[in-house]
């Protein structure tokens, strides 16, 4: 496993973790300037063209471009984010920012999400730069603010500097984890899309008054409770699109089990992936924030409930509002839109997807490669909205199921197997060479 490219990548990953660019969703957090400085030093003398962009004080993204030598070759952009989510230090058994290595694993916040891929992307880009370039232009982007949905990172680039790098062909987090198939065959994933956001705040109103005299008062509390119960009873329709069907079929269940899972009746058959299967098979609604009242002796005249709604490709804001209004018929409500972003998906009949698939099959001979979608969000949605394609890509050892990899995201004692760092490094290096082509 230990070779110069791997050792350099591991050292960079440790530095990125130790910089502790924690994004708590406030504008002054993150301070990705630390990771931008580390990455700029990493590229020094390589021949890559470096640009820095500061969207707000300390919120620095870095772009390293290796110009292509073949005008007919396609460009490739590697989108790695440099921020990480907060930690509950009391729940960690190791220092979350020490990048400690124990028994073949590196521990630290961001080790999996997504600093290991970011370090790999930088390493293969520097390798290409030192070699004098490839056929197509290769660009690495160390993006700020992904964990807060990119307002000071990828979204900011799209609005203020759309020319900073190509959005035509993009790779980012994550992928390459394996499915626990019923027959023991190997199947592993590439993310081709992600669900959208249709966040809502539901308002109700009632009578104010003194808490000692509630007689015949119209209760906002009662109304919001009815709203919550009605929304909990919504049963969104299970999709029958090819991505969901292909995901379930990859498990190689018996026919009856497969049919039941496809109908959304046997998610438990997916084992550790039951919640993920539920999430990607239909629109999902999570009731997450409830507010009403201030003083215990005052009847509140206003209450509201916030919903984290995630949509599938093809589902619109109008569809979501119609569903909510039908469920809440007879209750006087106001529906406020919060963050709204349509779901995005890229095709599998595309040269970049085919390159990813070919590399994974080289690493895992005989494996089935399964396109799937992410239940959460990533910077790849900006590439898709810009008319490009975006795929979530990595490579994990066959023992690492998709459920096991998901379990590391935002977790206490987050860790990455060094074996997976090596596999993903080899995978990215092979994809870059294959897709960009040799220098001319």
Tab-separated table of C-alpha atoms in Angstrom:
chain	number	residue	atom	x	y	z
A	1	UNK	CA	0.000	0.000	0.000
A	2	UNK	CA	2.754	2.443	0.879
A	3	UNK	CA	4.110	4.258	-2.167
A	4	UNK	CA	4.999	7.892	-2.745
A	5	UNK	CA	1.586	8.981	-4.062
A	6	UNK	CA	-0.191	7.245	-1.178
A	7	UNK	CA	2.174	8.639	1.457
A	8	UNK	CA	1.784	12.178	0.112
A	9	UNK	CA	-2.003	11.807	0.038
A	10	UNK	CA	-2.144	10.498	3.601
A	11	UNK	CA	0.060	13.340	4.863
A	12	UNK	CA	-2.173	15.870	3.119
A	13	UNK	CA	-5.302	14.246	4.575
A	14	UNK	CA	-3.830	14.503	8.067
A	15	UNK	CA	-3.075	18.189	7.534
A	16	UNK	CA	-6.602	18.870	6.261
A	17	UNK	CA	-8.172	17.153	9.285
A	18	UNK	CA	-5.865	18.997	11.704
A	19	UNK	CA	-6.852	22.363	10.252
A	20	UNK	CA	-10.311	21.819	11.806
A	21	UNK	CA	-12.345	23.885	9.326
A	22	UNK	CA	-15.593	23.359	11.244
A	23	UNK	CA	-18.685	24.769	9.559
A	24	UNK	CA	-21.488	25.332	12.069
A	25	UNK	CA	-23.664	26.932	9.357
A	26	UNK	CA	-22.815	30.484	10.423
A	27	UNK	CA	-21.100	32.848	7.991
A	28	UNK	CA	-17.988	33.317	10.118
A	29	UNK	CA	-17.357	29.608	10.813
A	30	UNK	CA	-15.496	27.202	8.520
A	31	UNK	CA	-12.450	29.421	8.008
A	32	UNK	CA	-11.456	27.204	5.097
A	33	UNK	CA	-8.571	29.596	4.492
A	34	UNK	CA	-6.510	27.161	6.585
A	35	UNK	CA	-7.152	24.287	4.198
A	36	UNK	CA	-6.743	26.567	1.196
A	37	UNK	CA	-3.294	27.566	2.486
A	38	UNK	CA	-2.378	23.910	3.024
A	39	UNK	CA	-3.524	22.996	-0.488
A	40	UNK	CA	-1.718	25.934	-2.089
A	41	UNK	CA	1.497	24.827	-0.389
A	42	UNK	CA	0.842	21.253	-1.569
A	43	UNK	CA	0.687	22.426	-5.209
A	44	UNK	CA	3.705	24.746	-4.971
A	45	UNK	CA	6.180	24.115	-7.786
A	46	UNK	CA	3.975	21.521	-9.498
A	47	UNK	CA	3.115	23.630	-12.522
A	48	UNK	CA	-0.598	23.777	-11.697
A	49	UNK	CA	-2.239	27.189	-12.100
A	50	UNK	CA	-3.563	28.329	-8.703
A	51	UNK	CA	-6.386	30.759	-8.024
A	52	UNK	CA	-7.932	31.670	-4.663
A	53	UNK	CA	-11.459	32.974	-4.140
A	54	UNK	CA	-12.735	34.507	-0.891
A	55	UNK	CA	-16.532	34.629	-0.644
A	56	UNK	CA	-16.489	36.085	2.893
A	57	UNK	CA	-13.679	36.743	5.390
A	58	UNK	CA	-11.778	33.477	5.827
A	59	UNK	CA	-14.112	31.519	3.542
A	60	UNK	CA	-11.531	30.696	0.896
A	61	UNK	CA	-11.844	28.206	-1.966
A	62	UNK	CA	-8.884	27.215	-4.105
A	63	UNK	CA	-8.776	26.192	-7.782
A	64	UNK	CA	-5.798	24.322	-9.249
A	65	UNK	CA	-5.897	23.943	-13.038
A	66	UNK	CA	-3.722	21.713	-15.215
A	67	UNK	CA	-4.357	22.880	-18.802
A	68	UNK	CA	-4.926	20.141	-21.335
A	69	UNK	CA	-2.618	19.583	-24.291
A	70	UNK	CA	-5.265	18.177	-26.676
A	71	UNK	CA	-7.911	20.726	-27.783
A	72	UNK	CA	-10.294	17.883	-28.657
A	73	UNK	CA	-10.079	16.180	-25.246
A	74	UNK	CA	-12.742	16.673	-22.600
A	75	UNK	CA	-12.173	18.633	-19.351
A	76	UNK	CA	-12.638	17.053	-15.926
A	77	UNK	CA	-13.285	18.890	-12.653
A	78	UNK	CA	-12.731	17.324	-9.236
A	79	UNK	CA	-14.936	19.049	-6.646
A	80	UNK	CA	-13.622	18.453	-3.134
A	81	UNK	CA	-15.002	20.378	-0.185
A	82	UNK	CA	-12.697	21.498	2.623
A	83	UNK	CA	-15.150	22.182	5.469
A	84	UNK	CA	-16.366	19.668	8.058
A	85	UNK	CA	-19.330	19.474	10.415
A	86	UNK	CA	-19.100	20.172	14.177
A	87	UNK	CA	-18.237	17.539	16.771
A	88	UNK	CA	-19.474	16.623	20.238
A	89	UNK	CA	-16.029	16.211	21.777
A	90	UNK	CA	-17.371	14.418	24.855
A	91	UNK	CA	-18.629	11.586	22.645
A	92	UNK	CA	-15.289	11.006	20.900
A	93	UNK	CA	-12.753	8.541	22.280
A	94	UNK	CA	-9.970	10.206	20.251
A	95	UNK	CA	-9.084	13.818	19.488
A	96	UNK	CA	-11.337	14.595	16.489
A	97	UNK	CA	-8.690	16.847	14.954
A	98	UNK	CA	-5.501	14.873	15.626
A	99	UNK	CA	-5.768	12.675	12.501
A	100	UNK	CA	-4.585	9.736	14.581
A	101	UNK	CA	-3.844	6.409	12.890
A	102	UNK	CA	-4.762	3.238	14.762
A	103	UNK	CA	-4.931	-0.322	13.470
A	104	UNK	CA	-5.116	0.628	9.801
A	105	UNK	CA	-7.643	3.441	10.241
A	106	UNK	CA	-7.318	7.212	10.301
A	107	UNK	CA	-9.622	8.935	12.776
A	108	UNK	CA	-10.871	12.498	12.552
A	109	UNK	CA	-13.737	14.756	11.679
A	110	UNK	CA	-13.978	14.812	7.905
A	111	UNK	CA	-11.903	11.664	7.390
A	112	UNK	CA	-14.801	10.225	5.362
A	113	UNK	CA	-16.893	13.350	4.672
A	114	UNK	CA	-15.069	14.248	2.506
A	115	UNK	CA	-11.455	15.127	3.218
A	116	UNK	CA	-10.079	11.767	2.082
A	117	UNK	CA	-11.545	12.289	-1.377
A	118	UNK	CA	-10.451	15.943	-1.373
A	119	UNK	CA	-6.865	14.892	-0.570
A	120	UNK	CA	-6.965	12.225	-3.299
A	121	UNK	CA	-8.274	14.709	-5.851
A	122	UNK	CA	-5.477	17.140	-5.023
A	123	UNK	CA	-2.848	14.388	-5.196
A	124	UNK	CA	-3.849	13.085	-8.634
A	125	UNK	CA	-4.128	16.647	-9.948
A	126	UNK	CA	-0.618	17.489	-8.694
A	127	UNK	CA	0.669	14.264	-10.271
A	128	UNK	CA	-0.805	15.318	-13.624
A	129	UNK	CA	0.669	18.800	-13.281
A	130	UNK	CA	4.144	17.466	-12.537
A	131	UNK	CA	3.906	15.209	-15.592
A	132	UNK	CA	3.220	18.217	-17.830
A	133	UNK	CA	-0.532	17.734	-18.128
A	134	UNK	CA	-2.924	15.321	-19.802
A	135	UNK	CA	-4.983	15.502	-22.968
A	136	UNK	CA	-7.964	17.212	-21.338
A	137	UNK	CA	-7.839	20.046	-18.823
A	138	UNK	CA	-7.909	18.740	-15.257
A	139	UNK	CA	-9.093	21.037	-12.455
A	140	UNK	CA	-9.149	20.483	-8.712
A	141	UNK	CA	-11.410	22.695	-6.613
A	142	UNK	CA	-11.120	22.843	-2.824
A	143	UNK	CA	-14.567	24.284	-2.152
A	144	UNK	CA	-15.655	26.080	1.011
A	145	UNK	CA	-19.042	25.827	2.710
A	146	UNK	CA	-20.459	22.615	1.248
A	147	UNK	CA	-21.866	21.559	4.626
A	148	UNK	CA	-24.084	24.671	4.697
A	149	UNK	CA	-25.407	23.953	1.179
A	150	UNK	CA	-22.726	25.927	-0.633
A	151	UNK	CA	-23.914	29.509	-0.212
A	152	UNK	CA	-20.310	30.647	0.300
A	153	UNK	CA	-18.865	27.872	-1.875
A	154	UNK	CA	-20.258	26.165	-4.967
A	155	UNK	CA	-23.418	28.288	-5.158
A	156	UNK	CA	-21.271	31.411	-4.782
A	157	UNK	CA	-19.038	30.243	-7.655
A	158	UNK	CA	-22.053	29.680	-9.906
A	159	UNK	CA	-23.343	33.191	-9.168
A	160	UNK	CA	-20.145	35.247	-9.035
A	161	UNK	CA	-17.463	33.282	-10.918
A	162	UNK	CA	-19.100	30.751	-13.252
A	163	UNK	CA	-15.989	30.917	-15.449
A	164	UNK	CA	-13.563	29.898	-12.678
A	165	UNK	CA	-13.596	26.251	-13.800
A	166	UNK	CA	-15.525	23.910	-16.073
A	167	UNK	CA	-18.818	22.490	-14.760
A	168	UNK	CA	-19.118	20.140	-17.753
A	169	UNK	CA	-17.829	16.927	-16.122
A	170	UNK	CA	-17.577	16.845	-12.323
A	171	UNK	CA	-16.750	14.239	-9.687
A	172	UNK	CA	-17.317	14.586	-5.950
A	173	UNK	CA	-18.515	12.623	-2.936
A	174	UNK	CA	-19.076	9.704	-2.563
A	175	UNK	CA	-19.577	6.168	-3.896
A	176	UNK	CA	-17.826	2.862	-4.388
A	177	UNK	CA	-19.336	1.137	-1.350
A	178	UNK	CA	-20.748	-2.375	-1.704
A	179	UNK	CA	-24.261	-3.781	-1.367
A	180	UNK	CA	-24.908	-6.797	0.893
A	181	UNK	CA	-26.414	-8.991	-1.817
A	182	UNK	CA	-28.506	-12.029	-0.982
A	183	UNK	CA	-26.336	-14.375	-3.057
A	184	UNK	CA	-22.928	-12.977	-2.054
A	185	UNK	CA	-22.191	-11.479	-5.468
A	186	UNK	CA	-20.421	-8.132	-5.565
A	187	UNK	CA	-22.341	-4.963	-6.386
A	188	UNK	CA	-21.087	-1.458	-5.719
A	189	UNK	CA	-22.447	2.008	-6.177
A	190	UNK	CA	-21.903	5.234	-8.076
A	191	UNK	CA	-24.024	8.254	-7.154
A	192	UNK	CA	-25.669	9.687	-10.256
A	193	UNK	CA	-28.089	12.082	-8.580
A	194	UNK	CA	-29.486	13.435	-5.366
A	195	UNK	CA	-32.830	14.322	-3.906
A	196	UNK	CA	-34.056	17.884	-3.901
A	197	UNK	CA	-35.111	20.097	-1.019
A	198	UNK	CA	-38.629	21.444	-0.529
A	199	UNK	CA	-38.468	22.827	3.001
A	200	UNK	CA	-41.720	24.162	4.404
A	201	UNK	CA	-42.892	26.067	7.477
A	202	UNK	CA	-46.565	25.483	8.299
A	203	UNK	CA	-48.198	28.338	10.262
A	204	UNK	CA	-51.438	28.206	12.237
A	205	UNK	CA	-53.133	30.916	14.287
A	206	UNK	CA	-55.440	30.875	17.310
A	207	UNK	CA	-56.737	33.073	20.120
A	208	UNK	CA	-54.416	34.786	22.554
A	209	UNK	CA	-55.406	35.034	26.185
A	210	UNK	CA	-54.546	34.316	29.783
A	211	UNK	CA	-53.599	30.742	30.575
A	212	UNK	CA	-56.018	30.741	33.525
A	213	UNK	CA	-59.048	31.166	31.246
A	214	UNK	CA	-58.826	28.867	28.208
A	215	UNK	CA	-62.630	28.520	27.871
A	216	UNK	CA	-63.694	28.370	24.203
A	217	UNK	CA	-60.365	29.710	23.022
A	218	UNK	CA	-59.247	28.660	19.533
A	219	UNK	CA	-56.003	26.829	20.365
A	220	UNK	CA	-53.010	27.226	18.054
A	221	UNK	CA	-51.380	24.368	19.974
A	222	UNK	CA	-54.257	22.007	19.189
A	223	UNK	CA	-54.181	23.022	15.542
A	224	UNK	CA	-50.466	22.488	15.140
A	225	UNK	CA	-50.849	19.072	16.789
A	226	UNK	CA	-53.515	18.197	14.233
A	227	UNK	CA	-51.208	19.412	11.459
A	228	UNK	CA	-48.403	17.181	12.733
A	229	UNK	CA	-50.685	14.153	12.918
A	230	UNK	CA	-52.079	14.716	9.421
A	231	UNK	CA	-48.601	15.099	7.949
A	232	UNK	CA	-47.378	11.963	9.749
A	233	UNK	CA	-50.194	10.053	8.037
A	234	UNK	CA	-49.103	11.041	4.511
A	235	UNK	CA	-47.918	8.012	2.544
A	236	UNK	CA	-45.989	9.270	-0.487
A	237	UNK	CA	-46.136	7.096	-3.572
A	238	UNK	CA	-43.159	4.777	-4.104
A	239	UNK	CA	-41.348	5.502	-7.367
A	240	UNK	CA	-40.992	2.903	-10.071
A	241	UNK	CA	-38.135	4.618	-11.869
A	242	UNK	CA	-35.201	2.655	-13.221
A	243	UNK	CA	-32.748	3.849	-10.551
A	244	UNK	CA	-34.848	2.499	-7.662
A	245	UNK	CA	-35.617	-0.708	-9.549
A	246	UNK	CA	-31.962	-1.277	-10.388
A	247	UNK	CA	-30.886	-0.646	-6.806
A	248	UNK	CA	-33.315	-3.235	-5.406
A	249	UNK	CA	-32.610	-5.765	-8.158
A	250	UNK	CA	-28.889	-5.586	-7.369
A	251	UNK	CA	-29.575	-7.267	-3.999
A	252	UNK	CA	-30.561	-10.482	-5.818
A	253	UNK	CA	-33.520	-11.174	-3.543
A	254	UNK	CA	-36.018	-13.916	-4.305
A	255	UNK	CA	-38.829	-12.704	-6.563
A	256	UNK	CA	-41.411	-12.203	-3.810
A	257	UNK	CA	-39.059	-10.216	-1.585
A	258	UNK	CA	-37.865	-8.107	-4.500
A	259	UNK	CA	-41.435	-7.251	-5.485
A	260	UNK	CA	-42.348	-6.340	-1.902
A	261	UNK	CA	-39.301	-4.068	-1.494
A	262	UNK	CA	-40.023	-2.387	-4.826
A	263	UNK	CA	-43.548	-1.615	-3.563
A	264	UNK	CA	-42.113	-0.127	-0.370
A	265	UNK	CA	-43.508	-2.895	1.864
A	266	UNK	CA	-40.324	-4.665	2.979
A	267	UNK	CA	-37.617	-2.071	3.549
A	268	UNK	CA	-36.336	-4.183	6.444
A	269	UNK	CA	-35.070	-6.709	3.867
A	270	UNK	CA	-32.418	-4.107	2.992
A	271	UNK	CA	-30.940	-4.537	6.479
A	272	UNK	CA	-28.657	-1.641	7.417
A	273	UNK	CA	-29.848	0.170	4.284
A	274	UNK	CA	-33.551	0.139	5.209
A	275	UNK	CA	-33.663	3.861	6.036
A	276	UNK	CA	-31.669	4.722	2.920
A	277	UNK	CA	-33.938	2.582	0.746
A	278	UNK	CA	-36.992	4.257	2.214
A	279	UNK	CA	-35.444	7.679	1.568
A	280	UNK	CA	-34.551	7.137	-2.093
A	281	UNK	CA	-37.777	5.369	-3.060
A	282	UNK	CA	-40.176	8.251	-2.468
A	283	UNK	CA	-40.557	11.820	-1.364
A	284	UNK	CA	-39.714	12.019	2.340
A	285	UNK	CA	-41.073	14.324	5.044
A	286	UNK	CA	-39.319	14.862	8.366
A	287	UNK	CA	-40.987	17.044	10.980
A	288	UNK	CA	-37.993	18.745	12.570
A	289	UNK	CA	-38.827	22.067	14.280
A	290	UNK	CA	-41.888	23.061	16.328
A	291	UNK	CA	-42.501	26.474	17.878
A	292	UNK	CA	-45.370	27.883	19.936
A	293	UNK	CA	-45.707	30.125	22.950
A	294	UNK	CA	-43.306	31.950	25.226
A	295	UNK	CA	-44.770	32.298	28.708
A	296	UNK	CA	-46.498	29.447	30.518
A	297	UNK	CA	-49.453	31.672	31.511
A	298	UNK	CA	-50.147	33.009	27.999
A	299	UNK	CA	-52.166	31.238	25.314
A	300	UNK	CA	-50.115	31.481	22.112
A	301	UNK	CA	-51.854	32.935	19.073
A	302	UNK	CA	-49.315	31.517	16.626
A	303	UNK	CA	-47.595	28.154	16.169
A	304	UNK	CA	-45.488	26.740	13.374
A	305	UNK	CA	-43.975	23.465	12.275
A	306	UNK	CA	-40.948	23.076	10.003
A	307	UNK	CA	-40.673	20.199	7.542
A	308	UNK	CA	-37.507	18.878	5.900
A	309	UNK	CA	-38.996	17.535	2.674
A	310	UNK	CA	-36.749	15.785	0.131
A	311	UNK	CA	-38.045	15.281	-3.399
A	312	UNK	CA	-37.173	12.835	-6.164
A	313	UNK	CA	-36.258	13.898	-9.701
A	314	UNK	CA	-39.375	15.162	-11.459
A	315	UNK	CA	-41.233	16.262	-8.310
A	316	UNK	CA	-41.943	20.009	-8.207
A	317	UNK	CA	-42.720	22.550	-5.485
A	318	UNK	CA	-46.278	22.634	-6.827
A	319	UNK	CA	-46.539	18.868	-6.293
A	320	UNK	CA	-45.372	19.261	-2.694
A	321	UNK	CA	-47.814	22.070	-1.884
A	322	UNK	CA	-50.731	20.177	-3.434
A	323	UNK	CA	-49.867	17.116	-1.324
A	324	UNK	CA	-49.710	19.179	1.885
A	325	UNK	CA	-52.930	21.094	1.206
A	326	UNK	CA	-54.785	17.856	0.494
A	327	UNK	CA	-53.543	16.345	3.751
A	328	UNK	CA	-54.407	19.483	5.748
A	329	UNK	CA	-57.852	20.093	4.247
A	330	UNK	CA	-60.153	21.684	6.814
A	331	UNK	CA	-57.330	23.210	8.877
A	332	UNK	CA	-56.592	26.887	8.287
A	333	UNK	CA	-52.861	26.958	7.521
A	334	UNK	CA	-50.291	29.143	5.788
A	335	UNK	CA	-47.486	27.349	3.926
A	336	UNK	CA	-44.154	29.182	3.791
A	337	UNK	CA	-41.388	28.062	1.449
A	338	UNK	CA	-37.881	27.840	2.905
A	339	UNK	CA	-34.993	26.250	0.929
A	340	UNK	CA	-36.322	24.842	-2.343
A	341	UNK	CA	-34.068	23.039	-4.818
A	342	UNK	CA	-35.142	20.522	-7.426
A	343	UNK	CA	-33.633	17.057	-7.416
A	344	UNK	CA	-30.870	16.476	-9.987
A	345	UNK	CA	-29.685	13.383	-11.827
A	346	UNK	CA	-27.079	12.583	-14.500
A	347	UNK	CA	-27.271	9.876	-17.188
A	348	UNK	CA	-25.497	6.532	-17.048
A	349	UNK	CA	-25.027	6.460	-20.833
A	350	UNK	CA	-22.244	9.030	-20.652
A	351	UNK	CA	-18.490	8.675	-21.263
A	352	UNK	CA	-17.590	9.819	-17.736
A	353	UNK	CA	-19.955	7.327	-16.071
A	354	UNK	CA	-18.639	4.609	-18.367
A	355	UNK	CA	-15.056	5.463	-17.331
A	356	UNK	CA	-16.007	5.244	-13.644
A	357	UNK	CA	-17.746	1.914	-14.207
A	358	UNK	CA	-14.784	0.479	-16.111
A	359	UNK	CA	-12.320	1.469	-13.386
A	360	UNK	CA	-14.436	-0.084	-10.638
A	361	UNK	CA	-14.730	-3.335	-12.586
A	362	UNK	CA	-10.938	-3.350	-13.025
A	363	UNK	CA	-10.550	-3.027	-9.250
A	364	UNK	CA	-13.346	-5.520	-8.485
A	365	UNK	CA	-13.518	-8.037	-11.359
A	366	UNK	CA	-17.005	-9.406	-11.928
A	367	UNK	CA	-18.687	-6.733	-9.826
A	368	UNK	CA	-21.979	-5.161	-10.846
A	369	UNK	CA	-21.869	-1.351	-10.777
A	370	UNK	CA	-25.156	0.141	-9.560
A	371	UNK	CA	-26.191	3.761	-10.146
A	372	UNK	CA	-28.025	5.272	-7.198
A	373	UNK	CA	-28.987	8.643	-5.771
A	374	UNK	CA	-28.033	10.392	-2.556
A	375	UNK	CA	-30.728	11.171	-0.004
A	376	UNK	CA	-28.821	14.297	1.031
A	377	UNK	CA	-27.105	17.020	-0.949
A	378	UNK	CA	-23.681	17.663	-2.463
A	379	UNK	CA	-21.996	20.272	-4.641
A	380	UNK	CA	-22.668	18.081	-7.692
A	381	UNK	CA	-26.161	19.531	-8.008
A	382	UNK	CA	-24.627	22.817	-9.170
A	383	UNK	CA	-22.807	21.040	-11.997
A	384	UNK	CA	-26.014	19.365	-13.129
A	385	UNK	CA	-27.936	22.646	-13.003
A	386	UNK	CA	-25.203	24.250	-15.101
A	387	UNK	CA	-25.838	21.674	-17.823
A	388	UNK	CA	-22.962	19.377	-16.882
A	389	UNK	CA	-22.853	15.908	-15.379
A	390	UNK	CA	-21.864	15.069	-11.831
A	391	UNK	CA	-21.087	11.716	-10.223
A	392	UNK	CA	-20.241	10.716	-6.662
A	393	UNK	CA	-17.215	8.440	-6.824
A	394	UNK	CA	-14.798	6.557	-4.568
A	395	UNK	CA	-13.744	2.935	-4.044
A	396	UNK	CA	-14.016	0.924	-0.840
A	397	UNK	CA	-12.878	-2.581	0.016
A	398	UNK	CA	-15.462	-5.288	-0.514
A	399	UNK	CA	-16.033	-5.590	3.257
A	400	UNK	CA	-17.289	-1.977	3.350
A	401	UNK	CA	-21.007	-1.979	2.686
A	402	UNK	CA	-22.913	1.130	1.760
A	403	UNK	CA	-24.539	1.050	5.192
A	404	UNK	CA	-21.173	0.932	6.940
A	405	UNK	CA	-19.873	3.903	4.940
A	406	UNK	CA	-23.073	5.885	5.575
A	407	UNK	CA	-22.677	5.179	9.298
A	408	UNK	CA	-19.402	7.139	9.330
A	409	UNK	CA	-20.944	10.342	7.966
A	410	UNK	CA	-21.124	13.007	10.699
A	411	UNK	CA	-20.578	10.296	13.315
A	412	UNK	CA	-18.642	10.227	16.570
A	413	UNK	CA	-15.158	8.674	16.128
A	414	UNK	CA	-15.390	9.096	12.343
A	415	UNK	CA	-12.718	7.000	10.660
A	416	UNK	CA	-11.507	5.777	7.282
A	417	UNK	CA	-9.711	2.516	6.545
A	418	UNK	CA	-6.326	3.283	4.990
A	419	UNK	CA	-7.067	0.457	2.555
A	420	UNK	CA	-9.969	2.546	1.226
A	421	UNK	CA	-7.722	5.576	0.893
A	422	UNK	CA	-5.429	3.498	-1.300
A	423	UNK	CA	-8.263	1.977	-3.359
A	424	UNK	CA	-9.898	5.356	-3.963
A	425	UNK	CA	-6.557	6.910	-4.858
A	426	UNK	CA	-5.925	4.192	-7.443
A	427	UNK	CA	-9.468	4.611	-8.754
A	428	UNK	CA	-9.239	8.379	-9.156
A	429	UNK	CA	-5.818	8.174	-10.774
A	430	UNK	CA	-7.119	5.612	-13.288
A	431	UNK	CA	-10.258	7.642	-14.073
A	432	UNK	CA	-8.268	10.823	-14.642
A	433	UNK	CA	-5.877	9.044	-17.024
A	434	UNK	CA	-8.712	7.268	-18.838
A	435	UNK	CA	-11.075	10.231	-19.213
A	436	UNK	CA	-8.630	13.067	-19.865
A	437	UNK	CA	-6.396	10.947	-22.091
A	438	UNK	CA	-2.649	11.182	-22.604
A	439	UNK	CA	-0.813	14.419	-23.247
A	440	UNK	CA	-0.337	15.377	-26.901
